[in-house]
Amino acid sequence: MLVNGDAAPAKGLIKDTTTQGFRQDVIAESMNQPVLVDFWAPWCGPCKQLTPVIEKVVNEAGGKVKLVKMNIDEHPAIAGQLGIQSIPAVIAFQRGQPIDGFMGAQPESQVKAFIEKLVGPMGPGPIEEVLAAAAEALEAGDAAGASELYAEVLAAEPENITAIAGMARLHLDAGDIEGAKGFLAMVPEAKGQDPAVAAVRAAVELAEQAASLGDTAELEAKVAANPKDHQARFDLALALNARDKREEAVDHLIAIIKADRTWNDDGARKQLLQLFEAWGPMDEHSVAGRRKLSVLLFS
């Protein structure tokens, strides 16, 4: 489904320029549509990674943006005037002025997002289409199909956060906690707080906590015998969550907060927030649980 390899430059959309040609190729052309200037050099490894990606996205934009490439070894003057000190560097020009830019090799999704800031939505590209198909497979209960699609995305974009989080979630759902942690280890440090990643990480932590709790029957018996045994109720909430009994898990943590907000350094409320993070903000149990928590804290 994904197409790899260099994108063939569309006629007129992608060209090389020189110091002498810069005014016409960039300044004048940017009066008609945004022009991206890719400053590169033959010895630059990341430049070679970025070139096919940015060419592909520019081609897909269908004339809404042009790409001009400048070899700074042969033509260093413009890069010097713009203060460019590392490459690859991409500067967007519009109406004769530099308006935005980025440095370093970027995955296709981020290059597309950068161009969409300039020209508006381009529609789904190949990566987005595969990710959408993976989401549909998950919705249909086809974990194997979703896994194949996520793997396809990662083959093209090894740092694609949606695909990494998706694979981690699939392993976690299959009971493979270590496999899930292995995928989370692939997340670049700069993207560690991405909501999808944070949700899976929280779910992994909950699964590890629940793994040592044993059967719910014993915990339920302890709570029944002593409703003030907050630790047993807390452990029961985690065990119930591990069995996908989310509403019951919320209710037990709410009961602890209602009985003793200070117990375990406000541990029940903190644990409840971790559940919401693991489930996702739009999960029906997250929404209902937040409502119950708000009523308890603010009424």
mmCIF file of C-alpha atoms in Angstrom:
data_model
loop_
_atom_site.group_PDB
_atom_site.id
_atom_site.type_symbol
_atom_site.label_atom_id
_atom_site.label_comp_id
_atom_site.label_asym_id
_atom_site.label_seq_id
_atom_site.Cartn_x
_atom_site.Cartn_y
_atom_site.Cartn_z
ATOM 1 C CA MET A 1 0.000 0.000 0.000
ATOM 2 C CA LEU A 2 2.889 2.366 0.749
ATOM 3 C CA VAL A 3 5.177 3.471 -2.035
ATOM 4 C CA ASN A 4 8.873 3.678 -1.154
ATOM 5 C CA GLY A 5 11.738 5.247 -3.060
ATOM 6 C CA ASP A 6 12.422 8.622 -4.610
ATOM 7 C CA ALA A 7 9.523 10.674 -5.850
ATOM 8 C CA ALA A 8 9.835 11.678 -9.484
ATOM 9 C CA PRO A 9 9.882 15.480 -9.630
ATOM 10 C CA ALA A 10 6.769 16.860 -11.280
ATOM 11 C CA LYS A 11 7.518 19.281 -14.101
ATOM 12 C CA GLY A 12 7.979 22.804 -12.821
ATOM 13 C CA LEU A 13 7.400 21.992 -9.148
ATOM 14 C CA ILE A 14 10.933 20.952 -8.179
ATOM 15 C CA LYS A 15 14.203 22.419 -9.419
ATOM 16 C CA ASP A 16 17.772 23.222 -8.452
ATOM 17 C CA THR A 17 18.900 26.827 -8.220
ATOM 18 C CA THR A 18 22.041 28.938 -7.969
ATOM 19 C CA THR A 19 22.949 32.148 -6.219
ATOM 20 C CA GLN A 20 22.233 34.000 -9.459
ATOM 21 C CA GLY A 21 18.926 32.227 -10.019
ATOM 22 C CA PHE A 22 17.656 32.598 -6.452
ATOM 23 C CA ARG A 23 15.842 35.885 -7.019
ATOM 24 C CA GLN A 24 13.795 34.511 -9.911
ATOM 25 C CA ASP A 25 13.353 30.933 -8.684
ATOM 26 C CA VAL A 26 12.454 31.829 -5.091
ATOM 27 C CA ILE A 27 11.660 35.500 -4.528
ATOM 28 C CA ALA A 28 9.662 36.030 -7.722
ATOM 29 C CA GLU A 29 8.002 32.594 -7.678
ATOM 30 C CA SER A 30 6.914 33.016 -4.048
ATOM 31 C CA MET A 31 4.614 35.807 -5.186
ATOM 32 C CA ASN A 32 2.478 33.111 -6.831
ATOM 33 C CA GLN A 33 2.622 30.318 -4.232
ATOM 34 C CA PRO A 34 4.860 29.332 -1.297
ATOM 35 C CA VAL A 35 8.341 28.164 -2.293
ATOM 36 C CA LEU A 36 10.350 25.818 -0.101
ATOM 37 C CA VAL A 37 14.120 26.163 -0.311
ATOM 38 C CA ASP A 38 15.991 23.006 0.649
ATOM 39 C CA PHE A 39 19.590 23.836 1.590
ATOM 40 C CA TRP A 40 21.693 20.683 1.266
ATOM 41 C CA ALA A 41 25.148 19.310 0.434
ATOM 42 C CA PRO A 42 26.331 16.073 -1.182
ATOM 43 C CA TRP A 43 28.159 14.923 1.967
ATOM 44 C CA CYS A 44 25.101 15.370 4.220
ATOM 45 C CA GLY A 45 23.487 12.046 5.154
ATOM 46 C CA PRO A 46 20.260 13.507 6.627
ATOM 47 C CA CYS A 47 19.886 15.594 3.452
ATOM 48 C CA LYS A 48 19.731 12.375 1.440
ATOM 49 C CA GLN A 49 17.031 11.090 3.802
ATOM 50 C CA LEU A 50 14.948 14.248 3.508
ATOM 51 C CA THR A 51 15.140 14.760 -0.269
ATOM 52 C CA PRO A 52 12.826 11.926 -1.414
ATOM 53 C CA VAL A 53 10.383 12.684 1.404
ATOM 54 C CA ILE A 54 10.014 16.387 0.700
ATOM 55 C CA GLU A 55 9.882 15.820 -3.071
ATOM 56 C CA LYS A 56 7.108 13.278 -2.603
ATOM 57 C CA VAL A 57 4.987 15.592 -0.459
ATOM 58 C CA VAL A 58 5.527 18.562 -2.769
ATOM 59 C CA ASN A 59 4.388 16.444 -5.715
ATOM 60 C CA GLU A 60 1.294 15.376 -3.784
ATOM 61 C CA ALA A 61 0.464 19.040 -3.056
ATOM 62 C CA GLY A 62 -0.356 19.380 -6.748
ATOM 63 C CA GLY A 63 1.155 22.787 -7.447
ATOM 64 C CA LYS A 64 0.157 24.528 -4.225
ATOM 65 C CA VAL A 65 3.831 24.762 -3.288
ATOM 66 C CA LYS A 66 7.158 24.555 -5.119
ATOM 67 C CA LEU A 67 10.506 23.168 -4.023
ATOM 68 C CA VAL A 68 13.851 24.749 -4.886
ATOM 69 C CA LYS A 69 17.045 22.925 -3.900
ATOM 70 C CA MET A 70 20.317 24.743 -3.268
ATOM 71 C CA ASN A 71 23.660 22.987 -2.881
ATOM 72 C CA ILE A 72 25.427 25.116 -0.258
ATOM 73 C CA ASP A 73 28.866 23.738 -1.197
ATOM 74 C CA GLU A 74 28.514 25.247 -4.651
ATOM 75 C CA HIS A 75 26.355 28.221 -3.640
ATOM 76 C CA PRO A 76 27.010 29.208 0.002
ATOM 77 C CA ALA A 77 26.078 32.902 -0.154
ATOM 78 C CA ILE A 78 22.295 32.697 0.357
ATOM 79 C CA ALA A 79 22.584 30.207 3.229
ATOM 80 C CA GLY A 80 25.126 32.521 4.862
ATOM 81 C CA GLN A 81 22.837 35.522 4.494
ATOM 82 C CA LEU A 82 19.986 33.594 6.122
ATOM 83 C CA GLY A 83 22.201 32.463 9.011
ATOM 84 C CA ILE A 84 21.850 28.750 8.231
ATOM 85 C CA GLN A 85 24.466 26.839 10.219
ATOM 86 C CA SER A 86 23.319 23.228 9.872
ATOM 87 C CA ILE A 87 21.683 21.201 7.126
ATOM 88 C CA PRO A 88 19.338 20.034 5.866
ATOM 89 C CA ALA A 89 17.476 23.272 6.393
ATOM 90 C CA VAL A 90 14.187 24.073 4.695
ATOM 91 C CA ILE A 91 12.971 27.662 4.559
ATOM 92 C CA ALA A 92 9.524 28.595 3.259
ATOM 93 C CA PHE A 93 9.218 31.824 1.277
ATOM 94 C CA GLN A 94 5.951 33.588 0.593
ATOM 95 C CA ARG A 95 5.463 36.981 -1.079
ATOM 96 C CA GLY A 96 9.215 37.362 -1.281
ATOM 97 C CA GLN A 97 9.887 36.815 2.434
ATOM 98 C CA PRO A 98 11.048 33.830 4.548
ATOM 99 C CA ILE A 99 8.116 32.951 6.798
ATOM 100 C CA ASP A 100 8.831 29.539 8.355
ATOM 101 C CA GLY A 101 11.248 26.620 8.272
ATOM 102 C CA PHE A 102 12.677 23.520 9.886
ATOM 103 C CA MET A 103 16.036 21.790 10.202
ATOM 104 C CA GLY A 104 16.989 18.140 10.051
ATOM 105 C CA ALA A 105 15.483 15.120 8.338
ATOM 106 C CA GLN A 106 11.771 14.796 9.127
ATOM 107 C CA PRO A 107 9.280 11.956 8.551
ATOM 108 C CA GLU A 108 6.718 12.340 5.798
ATOM 109 C CA SER A 109 3.879 13.121 8.210
ATOM 110 C CA GLN A 110 5.749 16.093 9.707
ATOM 111 C CA VAL A 111 6.826 17.430 6.306
ATOM 112 C CA LYS A 112 3.207 17.224 5.190
ATOM 113 C CA ALA A 113 2.033 19.022 8.337
ATOM 114 C CA PHE A 114 4.589 21.776 7.688
ATOM 115 C CA ILE A 115 3.364 22.269 4.116
ATOM 116 C CA GLU A 116 -0.276 22.173 5.212
ATOM 117 C CA LYS A 117 0.442 25.119 7.522
ATOM 118 C CA LEU A 118 1.284 27.033 4.362
ATOM 119 C CA VAL A 119 -1.322 25.815 1.885
ATOM 120 C CA GLY A 120 -4.115 24.203 3.897
ATOM 121 C CA PRO A 121 -5.240 20.552 4.055
ATOM 122 C CA MET A 122 -3.880 18.304 1.315
ATOM 123 C CA GLY A 123 -6.014 15.286 2.133
ATOM 124 C CA PRO A 124 -4.713 11.974 3.477
ATOM 125 C CA GLY A 125 -1.394 10.739 2.139
ATOM 126 C CA PRO A 126 -0.315 7.091 1.933
ATOM 127 C CA ILE A 127 0.846 6.979 5.565
ATOM 128 C CA GLU A 128 -2.409 8.442 6.857
ATOM 129 C CA GLU A 129 -4.426 6.037 4.707
ATOM 130 C CA VAL A 130 -2.598 3.023 6.133
ATOM 131 C CA LEU A 131 -3.007 4.310 9.693
ATOM 132 C CA ALA A 132 -6.725 4.806 9.058
ATOM 133 C CA ALA A 133 -6.957 1.243 7.742
ATOM 134 C CA ALA A 134 -5.160 0.000 10.871
ATOM 135 C CA ALA A 135 -7.660 1.851 13.065
ATOM 136 C CA GLU A 136 -10.520 0.256 11.132
ATOM 137 C CA ALA A 137 -8.948 -3.181 11.564
ATOM 138 C CA LEU A 138 -8.706 -2.615 15.312
ATOM 139 C CA GLU A 139 -12.335 -1.514 15.447
ATOM 140 C CA ALA A 140 -13.294 -4.723 13.655
ATOM 141 C CA GLY A 141 -11.268 -6.833 16.087
ATOM 142 C CA ASP A 142 -8.637 -7.762 13.492
ATOM 143 C CA ALA A 143 -5.495 -7.430 15.607
ATOM 144 C CA ALA A 144 -3.336 -9.326 13.111
ATOM 145 C CA GLY A 145 -4.406 -7.072 10.263
ATOM 146 C CA ALA A 146 -3.785 -3.949 12.321
ATOM 147 C CA SER A 147 -0.341 -5.240 13.274
ATOM 148 C CA GLU A 148 0.618 -5.778 9.627
ATOM 149 C CA LEU A 149 -0.503 -2.273 8.726
ATOM 150 C CA TYR A 150 1.353 -0.641 11.620
ATOM 151 C CA ALA A 151 4.465 -2.624 10.669
ATOM 152 C CA GLU A 152 4.138 -1.304 7.123
ATOM 153 C CA VAL A 153 4.049 2.263 8.405
ATOM 154 C CA LEU A 154 7.076 1.685 10.651
ATOM 155 C CA ALA A 155 9.027 0.267 7.713
ATOM 156 C CA ALA A 156 8.515 3.613 5.970
ATOM 157 C CA GLU A 157 8.616 5.857 9.072
ATOM 158 C CA PRO A 158 10.411 4.135 12.000
ATOM 159 C CA GLU A 159 9.542 7.002 14.361
ATOM 160 C CA ASN A 160 5.850 7.283 13.479
ATOM 161 C CA ILE A 161 4.283 7.780 16.910
ATOM 162 C CA THR A 162 0.807 6.548 15.984
ATOM 163 C CA ALA A 163 2.186 3.276 14.648
ATOM 164 C CA ILE A 164 4.547 2.764 17.599
ATOM 165 C CA ALA A 165 1.744 3.381 20.091
ATOM 166 C CA GLY A 166 -0.568 1.116 18.084
ATOM 167 C CA MET A 167 1.911 -1.767 18.107
ATOM 168 C CA ALA A 168 2.577 -1.284 21.818
ATOM 169 C CA ARG A 169 -1.162 -1.376 22.515
ATOM 170 C CA LEU A 170 -1.603 -4.549 20.453
ATOM 171 C CA HIS A 171 1.133 -6.328 22.420
ATOM 172 C CA LEU A 172 -0.331 -5.122 25.707
ATOM 173 C CA ASP A 173 -3.818 -6.312 24.742
ATOM 174 C CA ALA A 174 -2.299 -9.712 23.932
ATOM 175 C CA GLY A 175 -0.775 -9.872 27.420
ATOM 176 C CA ASP A 176 2.776 -9.242 26.188
ATOM 177 C CA ILE A 177 3.840 -6.489 28.552
ATOM 178 C CA GLU A 178 7.525 -6.775 27.658
ATOM 179 C CA GLY A 179 6.708 -6.555 23.956
ATOM 180 C CA ALA A 180 4.706 -3.396 24.599
ATOM 181 C CA LYS A 181 7.589 -1.902 26.561
ATOM 182 C CA GLY A 182 9.923 -2.775 23.704
ATOM 183 C CA PHE A 183 7.893 -0.660 21.309
ATOM 184 C CA LEU A 184 7.634 2.196 23.810
ATOM 185 C CA ALA A 185 11.429 2.182 23.972
ATOM 186 C CA MET A 186 11.413 3.138 20.278
ATOM 187 C CA VAL A 187 9.737 6.469 21.012
ATOM 188 C CA PRO A 188 12.102 9.426 20.457
ATOM 189 C CA GLU A 189 12.707 11.365 23.662
ATOM 190 C CA ALA A 190 11.251 14.542 22.165
ATOM 191 C CA LYS A 191 7.935 12.768 21.543
ATOM 192 C CA GLY A 192 7.684 10.944 24.844
ATOM 193 C CA GLN A 193 4.725 13.025 26.021
ATOM 194 C CA ASP A 194 2.592 12.373 22.947
ATOM 195 C CA PRO A 195 -0.944 11.545 24.216
ATOM 196 C CA ALA A 196 -1.078 8.177 22.414
ATOM 197 C CA VAL A 197 2.275 7.157 23.890
ATOM 198 C CA ALA A 198 1.376 8.429 27.366
ATOM 199 C CA ALA A 199 -1.849 6.424 27.277
ATOM 200 C CA VAL A 200 -0.095 3.166 26.416
ATOM 201 C CA ARG A 201 2.641 3.815 28.962
ATOM 202 C CA ALA A 202 0.022 4.353 31.664
ATOM 203 C CA ALA A 203 -1.760 1.165 30.601
ATOM 204 C CA VAL A 204 1.508 -0.788 30.799
ATOM 205 C CA GLU A 205 2.137 0.502 34.317
ATOM 206 C CA LEU A 206 -1.373 -0.513 35.341
ATOM 207 C CA ALA A 207 -0.918 -3.973 33.833
ATOM 208 C CA GLU A 208 2.337 -4.448 35.742
ATOM 209 C CA GLN A 209 0.654 -3.376 38.971
ATOM 210 C CA ALA A 210 -2.299 -5.688 38.393
ATOM 211 C CA ALA A 211 -0.112 -8.684 37.529
ATOM 212 C CA SER A 212 0.891 -9.117 41.184
ATOM 213 C CA LEU A 213 -2.584 -8.764 42.692
ATOM 214 C CA GLY A 214 -4.015 -12.203 42.070
ATOM 215 C CA ASP A 215 -7.691 -13.114 41.948
ATOM 216 C CA THR A 216 -10.359 -10.506 42.622
ATOM 217 C CA ALA A 217 -12.393 -12.855 44.828
ATOM 218 C CA GLU A 218 -9.951 -12.631 47.721
ATOM 219 C CA LEU A 219 -9.785 -8.849 47.451
ATOM 220 C CA GLU A 220 -13.560 -8.586 47.277
ATOM 221 C CA ALA A 221 -13.806 -10.699 50.422
ATOM 222 C CA LYS A 222 -11.387 -8.395 52.240
ATOM 223 C CA VAL A 223 -13.371 -5.310 51.265
ATOM 224 C CA ALA A 224 -16.638 -6.942 52.254
ATOM 225 C CA ALA A 225 -15.206 -7.885 55.625
ATOM 226 C CA ASN A 226 -13.742 -4.431 56.223
ATOM 227 C CA PRO A 227 -15.014 -1.572 54.008
ATOM 228 C CA LYS A 228 -12.355 0.683 55.542
ATOM 229 C CA ASP A 229 -9.513 -1.497 54.224
ATOM 230 C CA HIS A 230 -8.503 1.085 51.652
ATOM 231 C CA GLN A 231 -5.466 -0.851 50.427
ATOM 232 C CA ALA A 232 -7.585 -3.893 49.617
ATOM 233 C CA ARG A 233 -10.133 -1.687 47.857
ATOM 234 C CA PHE A 234 -7.337 0.080 45.958
ATOM 235 C CA ASP A 235 -5.855 -3.252 44.832
ATOM 236 C CA LEU A 236 -9.311 -4.479 43.891
ATOM 237 C CA ALA A 237 -9.798 -1.429 41.655
ATOM 238 C CA LEU A 238 -6.566 -2.233 39.808
ATOM 239 C CA ALA A 239 -7.501 -5.885 39.454
ATOM 240 C CA LEU A 240 -10.948 -4.992 38.127
ATOM 241 C CA ASN A 241 -9.440 -2.599 35.611
ATOM 242 C CA ALA A 242 -7.142 -5.374 34.394
ATOM 243 C CA ARG A 243 -10.281 -7.418 33.714
ATOM 244 C CA ASP A 244 -11.810 -4.473 31.838
ATOM 245 C CA LYS A 245 -14.369 -3.775 34.568
ATOM 246 C CA ARG A 246 -13.780 -0.060 34.341
ATOM 247 C CA GLU A 247 -16.933 1.253 35.966
ATOM 248 C CA GLU A 248 -16.422 -0.916 39.047
ATOM 249 C CA ALA A 249 -12.762 0.153 39.254
ATOM 250 C CA VAL A 250 -13.793 3.815 39.200
ATOM 251 C CA ASP A 251 -16.420 3.298 41.873
ATOM 252 C CA HIS A 252 -13.970 1.668 44.292
ATOM 253 C CA LEU A 253 -11.433 4.475 43.892
ATOM 254 C CA ILE A 254 -14.182 7.065 44.310
ATOM 255 C CA ALA A 255 -15.231 5.278 47.521
ATOM 256 C CA ILE A 256 -11.691 5.639 48.904
ATOM 257 C CA ILE A 257 -11.538 9.348 48.008
ATOM 258 C CA LYS A 258 -14.928 9.909 49.643
ATOM 259 C CA ALA A 259 -13.915 8.083 52.814
ATOM 260 C CA ASP A 260 -10.398 9.525 53.175
ATOM 261 C CA ARG A 261 -8.983 11.936 50.592
ATOM 262 C CA THR A 262 -5.586 11.945 52.350
ATOM 263 C CA TRP A 263 -5.105 8.156 52.299
ATOM 264 C CA ASN A 264 -1.761 7.145 50.788
ATOM 265 C CA ASP A 265 -0.940 10.755 49.903
ATOM 266 C CA ASP A 266 -4.090 11.198 47.809
ATOM 267 C CA GLY A 267 -3.226 7.919 46.088
ATOM 268 C CA ALA A 268 -6.755 6.965 45.058
ATOM 269 C CA ARG A 269 -7.314 10.186 43.126
ATOM 270 C CA LYS A 270 -3.893 9.942 41.482
ATOM 271 C CA GLN A 271 -4.610 6.362 40.480
ATOM 272 C CA LEU A 272 -7.968 7.367 39.072
ATOM 273 C CA LEU A 273 -6.304 9.995 36.885
ATOM 274 C CA GLN A 274 -3.866 7.367 35.626
ATOM 275 C CA LEU A 275 -6.807 5.177 34.645
ATOM 276 C CA PHE A 276 -8.322 8.058 32.683
ATOM 277 C CA GLU A 277 -5.008 8.596 30.899
ATOM 278 C CA ALA A 278 -4.707 4.919 30.012
ATOM 279 C CA TRP A 279 -8.282 4.723 28.705
ATOM 280 C CA GLY A 280 -8.110 7.983 26.770
ATOM 281 C CA PRO A 281 -9.994 11.232 27.437
ATOM 282 C CA MET A 282 -13.008 10.335 25.270
ATOM 283 C CA ASP A 283 -13.559 6.848 26.666
ATOM 284 C CA GLU A 284 -17.058 6.670 28.135
ATOM 285 C CA HIS A 285 -15.704 5.489 31.487
ATOM 286 C CA SER A 286 -13.166 8.327 31.589
ATOM 287 C CA VAL A 287 -15.951 10.834 30.956
ATOM 288 C CA ALA A 288 -18.252 9.284 33.546
ATOM 289 C CA GLY A 289 -15.433 8.881 36.054
ATOM 290 C CA ARG A 290 -14.333 12.497 35.732
ATOM 291 C CA ARG A 291 -17.921 13.559 36.297
ATOM 292 C CA LYS A 292 -18.124 11.490 39.491
ATOM 293 C CA LEU A 293 -14.784 12.857 40.674
ATOM 294 C CA SER A 294 -15.819 16.453 39.999
ATOM 295 C CA VAL A 295 -19.093 16.019 41.885
ATOM 296 C CA LEU A 296 -17.192 14.588 44.839
ATOM 297 C CA LEU A 297 -14.473 17.240 44.923
ATOM 298 C CA PHE A 298 -16.407 20.372 44.045
ATOM 299 C CA SER A 299 -19.988 19.899 45.235
#
